[in-house]
Structure formats: structure tokens, C-alpha cells
Amino acid sequence: MNTFLSRLNTLFAFSISVVAAVTFACFLTTHFLDYTQDVEIEVKKAIVKNMEEFYVGEKHDLGHIRFSLKANMTPVFNWNCKELFLYLMAEYETPRNKINQVVLWDKIINRGENAVLDLKKVHAKYYFFDDGSDLRGKNITLSLHWNVIPNAGYLWRVKGRQDLGYTLPDSYAGSRV
């Protein structure tokens, strides 16, 4: 004797199972795709200043760059990709810290938006402070990374195929970027 509520419960449980199976199939169809893309990064201008951090009372190096960036992110978008979170990262080494990674710029691209980046002479969105005076003449590596935000499945963290090695100026700047 199946009551109406018992049958409704069975139908609901079956529907949830079907939705879970379809979601898993959605994840599997895009899990093995290659999300890497070619990227062109060019530094137009870079400065290093020695600035006082007011809350500490010490002087530390501050770096700022202006850059150009070309990348076509259109192939990354598929039916399971909701949006991309892109960020330009600088990586360098100092005597105090073996690895320093600083995000200089970021952007969110939603599905349906123009995913071709052709940025020219863009100021970095964020400055990067060093916790000492070690930025002058420092070699940095700039690379574009992105997170693929899916509708279902794994959140991918991807790095562009090309990096840019760049040496910061040897002297402190007195001018603006």
C-alpha cells in the first residue's frame, strides 16, 4: 500500500539521484581538458621606491609596474565554465624569504563576456611591498594565472604558458609611475 506521500518521496529521491548523476557526467566531460593558454606579458615601466610604513616606522621597498598583456581566454570557456578569475603574479626571492609571490593585477571574466585580453600600458592594480630593502635590481618573474570556476566539478588553478623574467631598476625612483 503506497500512499501518495510515499510515491512522492520515491519520485523526489529518484530525481535527486538523476541530478547527481548528470552533474557528475558534466564534471567528467570537462575534467580532462587542457585549460592552459598562450600569454604575452611585457613590462612597460617599473619603479622601486623606499617608503616608510607608518604603522611600523621602518622604511621598506615598494615596487610598481606598468605592463601590457595579451591573451585569448575564449578556448577556456566551455559549457561547464561559469567564469574565470585571472591574476598577474610576481615572484621573486630575497635573503629573508626564499619565495615571495605578490598579486599585482586581477580581473573576473564571466561567460558571455569578451575573453580576449589586449591590455596596453596598464598600471598594476596593487603595489607590492617588500618586508625589507631588497627590491632594487631584483629579478622577478611575472606570470598570468587563472582559476576556472565551473558549474560542477573541480576548481582549476591554471598558469599561462609563458612567463616573463624582468629585472627591477637598480636605483630608487623619485617620480610617479
PDB file of C-alpha atoms in Angstrom:
ATOM      1  CA  MET A   1       0.000   0.000   0.000  1.00  0.00           C
ATOM      2  CA  ASN A   2       1.818   3.014  -1.252  1.00  0.00           C
ATOM      3  CA  THR A   3       0.407   6.284  -0.147  1.00  0.00           C
ATOM      4  CA  PHE A   4       0.619   9.454  -2.166  1.00  0.00           C
ATOM      5  CA  LEU A   5       3.405  10.823   0.079  1.00  0.00           C
ATOM      6  CA  SER A   6       5.383   7.596  -0.223  1.00  0.00           C
ATOM      7  CA  ARG A   7       5.218   7.762  -4.016  1.00  0.00           C
ATOM      8  CA  LEU A   8       6.125  11.468  -3.966  1.00  0.00           C
ATOM      9  CA  ASN A   9       9.134  10.678  -1.755  1.00  0.00           C
ATOM     10  CA  THR A  10      10.265   7.938  -4.161  1.00  0.00           C
ATOM     11  CA  LEU A  11       9.937  10.277  -7.141  1.00  0.00           C
ATOM     12  CA  PHE A  12      11.865  13.021  -5.322  1.00  0.00           C
ATOM     13  CA  ALA A  13      14.690  10.640  -4.295  1.00  0.00           C
ATOM     14  CA  PHE A  14      14.951   9.313  -7.851  1.00  0.00           C
ATOM     15  CA  SER A  15      15.048  12.880  -9.237  1.00  0.00           C
ATOM     16  CA  ILE A  16      17.854  13.841  -6.860  1.00  0.00           C
ATOM     17  CA  SER A  17      19.817  10.738  -7.930  1.00  0.00           C
ATOM     18  CA  VAL A  18      19.384  11.659 -11.609  1.00  0.00           C
ATOM     19  CA  VAL A  19      20.520  15.251 -10.966  1.00  0.00           C
ATOM     20  CA  ALA A  20      23.593  13.954  -9.099  1.00  0.00           C
ATOM     21  CA  ALA A  21      24.434  11.577 -11.966  1.00  0.00           C
ATOM     22  CA  VAL A  22      24.036  14.315 -14.594  1.00  0.00           C
ATOM     23  CA  THR A  23      26.187  16.693 -12.524  1.00  0.00           C
ATOM     24  CA  PHE A  24      28.902  14.047 -12.240  1.00  0.00           C
ATOM     25  CA  ALA A  25      28.715  13.426 -16.006  1.00  0.00           C
ATOM     26  CA  CYS A  26      29.056  17.185 -16.548  1.00  0.00           C
ATOM     27  CA  PHE A  27      32.179  17.153 -14.390  1.00  0.00           C
ATOM     28  CA  LEU A  28      33.673  14.158 -16.247  1.00  0.00           C
ATOM     29  CA  THR A  29      33.180  15.642 -19.723  1.00  0.00           C
ATOM     30  CA  THR A  30      35.369  18.657 -18.909  1.00  0.00           C
ATOM     31  CA  HIS A  31      37.763  17.253 -16.296  1.00  0.00           C
ATOM     32  CA  PHE A  32      40.430  16.126 -18.755  1.00  0.00           C
ATOM     33  CA  LEU A  33      40.529  19.286 -20.890  1.00  0.00           C
ATOM     34  CA  ASP A  34      43.699  21.380 -21.131  1.00  0.00           C
ATOM     35  CA  TYR A  35      42.985  24.880 -19.804  1.00  0.00           C
ATOM     36  CA  THR A  36      46.437  26.390 -20.459  1.00  0.00           C
ATOM     37  CA  GLN A  37      46.744  29.223 -22.974  1.00  0.00           C
ATOM     38  CA  ASP A  38      49.462  31.321 -24.584  1.00  0.00           C
ATOM     39  CA  VAL A  39      50.102  34.619 -22.828  1.00  0.00           C
ATOM     40  CA  GLU A  40      52.238  37.625 -23.780  1.00  0.00           C
ATOM     41  CA  ILE A  41      53.391  39.870 -20.936  1.00  0.00           C
ATOM     42  CA  GLU A  42      55.546  42.949 -21.420  1.00  0.00           C
ATOM     43  CA  VAL A  43      56.711  45.400 -18.755  1.00  0.00           C
ATOM     44  CA  LYS A  44      56.453  48.991 -19.968  1.00  0.00           C
ATOM     45  CA  LYS A  45      57.803  50.739 -16.880  1.00  0.00           C
ATOM     46  CA  ALA A  46      58.842  49.697 -13.409  1.00  0.00           C
ATOM     47  CA  ILE A  47      59.865  51.723 -10.393  1.00  0.00           C
ATOM     48  CA  VAL A  48      61.152  50.934  -6.938  1.00  0.00           C
ATOM     49  CA  LYS A  49      60.775  53.376  -4.058  1.00  0.00           C
ATOM     50  CA  ASN A  50      61.874  53.233  -0.455  1.00  0.00           C
ATOM     51  CA  MET A  51      58.763  54.176   1.510  1.00  0.00           C
ATOM     52  CA  GLU A  52      58.084  54.450   5.201  1.00  0.00           C
ATOM     53  CA  GLU A  53      55.428  52.155   6.586  1.00  0.00           C
ATOM     54  CA  PHE A  54      53.700  54.378   9.099  1.00  0.00           C
ATOM     55  CA  TYR A  55      52.367  51.645  11.359  1.00  0.00           C
ATOM     56  CA  VAL A  56      55.818  50.075  11.719  1.00  0.00           C
ATOM     57  CA  GLY A  57      58.008  53.164  11.477  1.00  0.00           C
ATOM     58  CA  GLU A  58      60.531  51.463   9.192  1.00  0.00           C
ATOM     59  CA  LYS A  59      61.334  52.006   5.543  1.00  0.00           C
ATOM     60  CA  HIS A  60      60.630  49.219   3.075  1.00  0.00           C
ATOM     61  CA  ASP A  61      60.822  48.889  -0.682  1.00  0.00           C
ATOM     62  CA  LEU A  62      57.710  49.434  -2.753  1.00  0.00           C
ATOM     63  CA  GLY A  63      57.538  48.258  -6.352  1.00  0.00           C
ATOM     64  CA  HIS A  64      55.052  49.247  -9.032  1.00  0.00           C
ATOM     65  CA  ILE A  65      54.876  48.296 -12.695  1.00  0.00           C
ATOM     66  CA  ARG A  66      53.037  49.282 -15.831  1.00  0.00           C
ATOM     67  CA  PHE A  67      52.542  46.363 -18.212  1.00  0.00           C
ATOM     68  CA  SER A  68      50.932  45.152 -21.424  1.00  0.00           C
ATOM     69  CA  LEU A  69      49.166  41.810 -21.623  1.00  0.00           C
ATOM     70  CA  LYS A  70      47.786  39.739 -24.491  1.00  0.00           C
ATOM     71  CA  ALA A  71      45.834  36.531 -24.008  1.00  0.00           C
ATOM     72  CA  ASN A  72      42.898  34.843 -25.679  1.00  0.00           C
ATOM     73  CA  MET A  73      40.872  33.117 -22.977  1.00  0.00           C
ATOM     74  CA  THR A  74      37.960  32.169 -25.275  1.00  0.00           C
ATOM     75  CA  PRO A  75      39.041  28.487 -25.663  1.00  0.00           C
ATOM     76  CA  VAL A  76      38.983  28.058 -21.871  1.00  0.00           C
ATOM     77  CA  PHE A  77      35.241  28.662 -21.776  1.00  0.00           C
ATOM     78  CA  ASN A  78      33.101  25.588 -22.325  1.00  0.00           C
ATOM     79  CA  TRP A  79      29.619  24.682 -21.238  1.00  0.00           C
ATOM     80  CA  ASN A  80      30.853  23.834 -17.723  1.00  0.00           C
ATOM     81  CA  CYS A  81      32.873  27.041 -17.188  1.00  0.00           C
ATOM     82  CA  LYS A  82      30.933  29.751 -15.395  1.00  0.00           C
ATOM     83  CA  GLU A  83      33.702  32.350 -15.057  1.00  0.00           C
ATOM     84  CA  LEU A  84      37.452  32.929 -14.916  1.00  0.00           C
ATOM     85  CA  PHE A  85      39.368  34.725 -12.208  1.00  0.00           C
ATOM     86  CA  LEU A  86      42.629  35.972 -13.734  1.00  0.00           C
ATOM     87  CA  TYR A  87      45.563  37.398 -11.806  1.00  0.00           C
ATOM     88  CA  LEU A  88      49.069  38.575 -12.688  1.00  0.00           C
ATOM     89  CA  MET A  89      51.591  37.371 -10.143  1.00  0.00           C
ATOM     90  CA  ALA A  90      55.159  38.497  -9.485  1.00  0.00           C
ATOM     91  CA  GLU A  91      57.518  36.013  -7.897  1.00  0.00           C
ATOM     92  CA  TYR A  92      60.943  36.857  -6.524  1.00  0.00           C
ATOM     93  CA  GLU A  93      63.484  35.756  -3.942  1.00  0.00           C
ATOM     94  CA  THR A  94      65.055  37.712  -1.080  1.00  0.00           C
ATOM     95  CA  PRO A  95      67.584  36.803   1.602  1.00  0.00           C
ATOM     96  CA  ARG A  96      64.777  36.733   4.201  1.00  0.00           C
ATOM     97  CA  ASN A  97      62.269  34.729   2.150  1.00  0.00           C
ATOM     98  CA  LYS A  98      63.006  32.039  -0.396  1.00  0.00           C
ATOM     99  CA  ILE A  99      59.713  32.574  -2.249  1.00  0.00           C
ATOM    100  CA  ASN A 100      57.760  35.830  -2.442  1.00  0.00           C
ATOM    101  CA  GLN A 101      54.569  35.822  -4.505  1.00  0.00           C
ATOM    102  CA  VAL A 102      52.576  39.005  -4.979  1.00  0.00           C
ATOM    103  CA  VAL A 103      49.386  39.541  -6.987  1.00  0.00           C
ATOM    104  CA  LEU A 104      49.716  42.764  -8.989  1.00  0.00           C
ATOM    105  CA  TRP A 105      46.508  42.752 -11.044  1.00  0.00           C
ATOM    106  CA  ASP A 106      43.288  40.736 -11.286  1.00  0.00           C
ATOM    107  CA  LYS A 107      40.142  40.503 -13.393  1.00  0.00           C
ATOM    108  CA  ILE A 108      36.971  38.414 -13.483  1.00  0.00           C
ATOM    109  CA  ILE A 109      35.615  37.328 -16.870  1.00  0.00           C
ATOM    110  CA  ASN A 110      32.107  35.875 -16.878  1.00  0.00           C
ATOM    111  CA  ARG A 111      30.767  33.546 -19.538  1.00  0.00           C
ATOM    112  CA  GLY A 112      29.487  35.564 -22.483  1.00  0.00           C
ATOM    113  CA  GLU A 113      31.864  38.488 -21.929  1.00  0.00           C
ATOM    114  CA  ASN A 114      34.741  39.295 -24.274  1.00  0.00           C
ATOM    115  CA  ALA A 115      37.509  36.906 -23.222  1.00  0.00           C
ATOM    116  CA  VAL A 116      40.236  38.325 -25.474  1.00  0.00           C
ATOM    117  CA  LEU A 117      42.645  40.415 -23.415  1.00  0.00           C
ATOM    118  CA  ASP A 118      44.679  43.082 -25.189  1.00  0.00           C
ATOM    119  CA  LEU A 119      45.768  45.420 -22.422  1.00  0.00           C
ATOM    120  CA  LYS A 120      48.282  48.155 -23.147  1.00  0.00           C
ATOM    121  CA  LYS A 121      50.273  50.139 -20.578  1.00  0.00           C
ATOM    122  CA  VAL A 122      48.067  49.133 -17.669  1.00  0.00           C
ATOM    123  CA  HIS A 123      49.033  50.209 -14.167  1.00  0.00           C
ATOM    124  CA  ALA A 124      49.221  47.344 -11.715  1.00  0.00           C
ATOM    125  CA  LYS A 125      46.134  47.334  -9.516  1.00  0.00           C
ATOM    126  CA  TYR A 126      48.150  46.536  -6.411  1.00  0.00           C
ATOM    127  CA  TYR A 127      51.559  47.711  -5.200  1.00  0.00           C
ATOM    128  CA  PHE A 128      53.977  45.229  -3.820  1.00  0.00           C
ATOM    129  CA  PHE A 129      55.850  45.933  -0.624  1.00  0.00           C
ATOM    130  CA  ASP A 130      58.940  44.026   0.313  1.00  0.00           C
ATOM    131  CA  ASP A 131      59.494  43.436   4.015  1.00  0.00           C
ATOM    132  CA  GLY A 132      62.992  44.863   3.666  1.00  0.00           C
ATOM    133  CA  SER A 133      65.002  46.842   1.152  1.00  0.00           C
ATOM    134  CA  ASP A 134      65.594  44.041  -1.299  1.00  0.00           C
ATOM    135  CA  LEU A 135      63.655  45.017  -4.450  1.00  0.00           C
ATOM    136  CA  ARG A 136      66.299  47.157  -6.178  1.00  0.00           C
ATOM    137  CA  GLY A 137      67.896  45.219  -9.026  1.00  0.00           C
ATOM    138  CA  LYS A 138      65.870  42.138  -8.121  1.00  0.00           C
ATOM    139  CA  ASN A 139      64.908  39.618 -10.794  1.00  0.00           C
ATOM    140  CA  ILE A 140      61.171  38.983 -10.794  1.00  0.00           C
ATOM    141  CA  THR A 141      59.102  36.519 -12.780  1.00  0.00           C
ATOM    142  CA  LEU A 142      55.710  37.715 -13.979  1.00  0.00           C
ATOM    143  CA  SER A 143      53.111  35.087 -14.832  1.00  0.00           C
ATOM    144  CA  LEU A 144      49.400  35.098 -15.548  1.00  0.00           C
ATOM    145  CA  HIS A 145      47.334  32.605 -13.565  1.00  0.00           C
ATOM    146  CA  TRP A 146      43.622  31.895 -13.586  1.00  0.00           C
ATOM    147  CA  ASN A 147      41.019  29.921 -11.726  1.00  0.00           C
ATOM    148  CA  VAL A 148      38.384  28.178 -13.826  1.00  0.00           C
ATOM    149  CA  ILE A 149      35.129  28.405 -11.875  1.00  0.00           C
ATOM    150  CA  PRO A 150      32.929  25.520 -13.092  1.00  0.00           C
ATOM    151  CA  ASN A 151      29.221  24.876 -12.801  1.00  0.00           C
ATOM    152  CA  ALA A 152      30.099  21.445 -11.417  1.00  0.00           C
ATOM    153  CA  GLY A 153      33.409  19.854 -10.561  1.00  0.00           C
ATOM    154  CA  TYR A 154      36.958  20.752  -9.702  1.00  0.00           C
ATOM    155  CA  LEU A 155      38.119  24.380  -9.310  1.00  0.00           C
ATOM    156  CA  TRP A 156      41.155  24.542 -11.584  1.00  0.00           C
ATOM    157  CA  ARG A 157      44.184  26.768 -10.911  1.00  0.00           C
ATOM    158  CA  VAL A 158      45.994  27.249 -14.213  1.00  0.00           C
ATOM    159  CA  LYS A 159      49.203  29.057 -15.172  1.00  0.00           C
ATOM    160  CA  GLY A 160      49.789  30.611 -18.599  1.00  0.00           C
ATOM    161  CA  ARG A 161      52.354  29.005 -20.876  1.00  0.00           C
ATOM    162  CA  GLN A 162      54.761  31.962 -20.972  1.00  0.00           C
ATOM    163  CA  ASP A 163      56.413  33.750 -18.064  1.00  0.00           C
ATOM    164  CA  LEU A 164      58.350  36.987 -18.216  1.00  0.00           C
ATOM    165  CA  GLY A 165      61.623  37.424 -16.382  1.00  0.00           C
ATOM    166  CA  TYR A 166      62.324  41.070 -15.591  1.00  0.00           C
ATOM    167  CA  THR A 167      64.960  42.930 -13.585  1.00  0.00           C
ATOM    168  CA  LEU A 168      63.736  45.824 -11.472  1.00  0.00           C
ATOM    169  CA  PRO A 169      65.696  49.121 -11.587  1.00  0.00           C
ATOM    170  CA  ASP A 170      68.897  49.384  -9.535  1.00  0.00           C
ATOM    171  CA  SER A 171      68.051  52.800  -8.107  1.00  0.00           C
ATOM    172  CA  TYR A 172      65.119  54.274  -6.253  1.00  0.00           C
ATOM    173  CA  ALA A 173      62.713  56.399  -8.252  1.00  0.00           C
ATOM    174  CA  GLY A 174      61.688  59.879  -7.309  1.00  0.00           C
ATOM    175  CA  SER A 175      58.854  60.123  -9.824  1.00  0.00           C
ATOM    176  CA  ARG A 176      55.441  58.595 -10.238  1.00  0.00           C
ATOM    177  CA  VAL A 177      54.761  55.605 -12.472  1.00  0.00           C
TER     178      VAL A 177
END
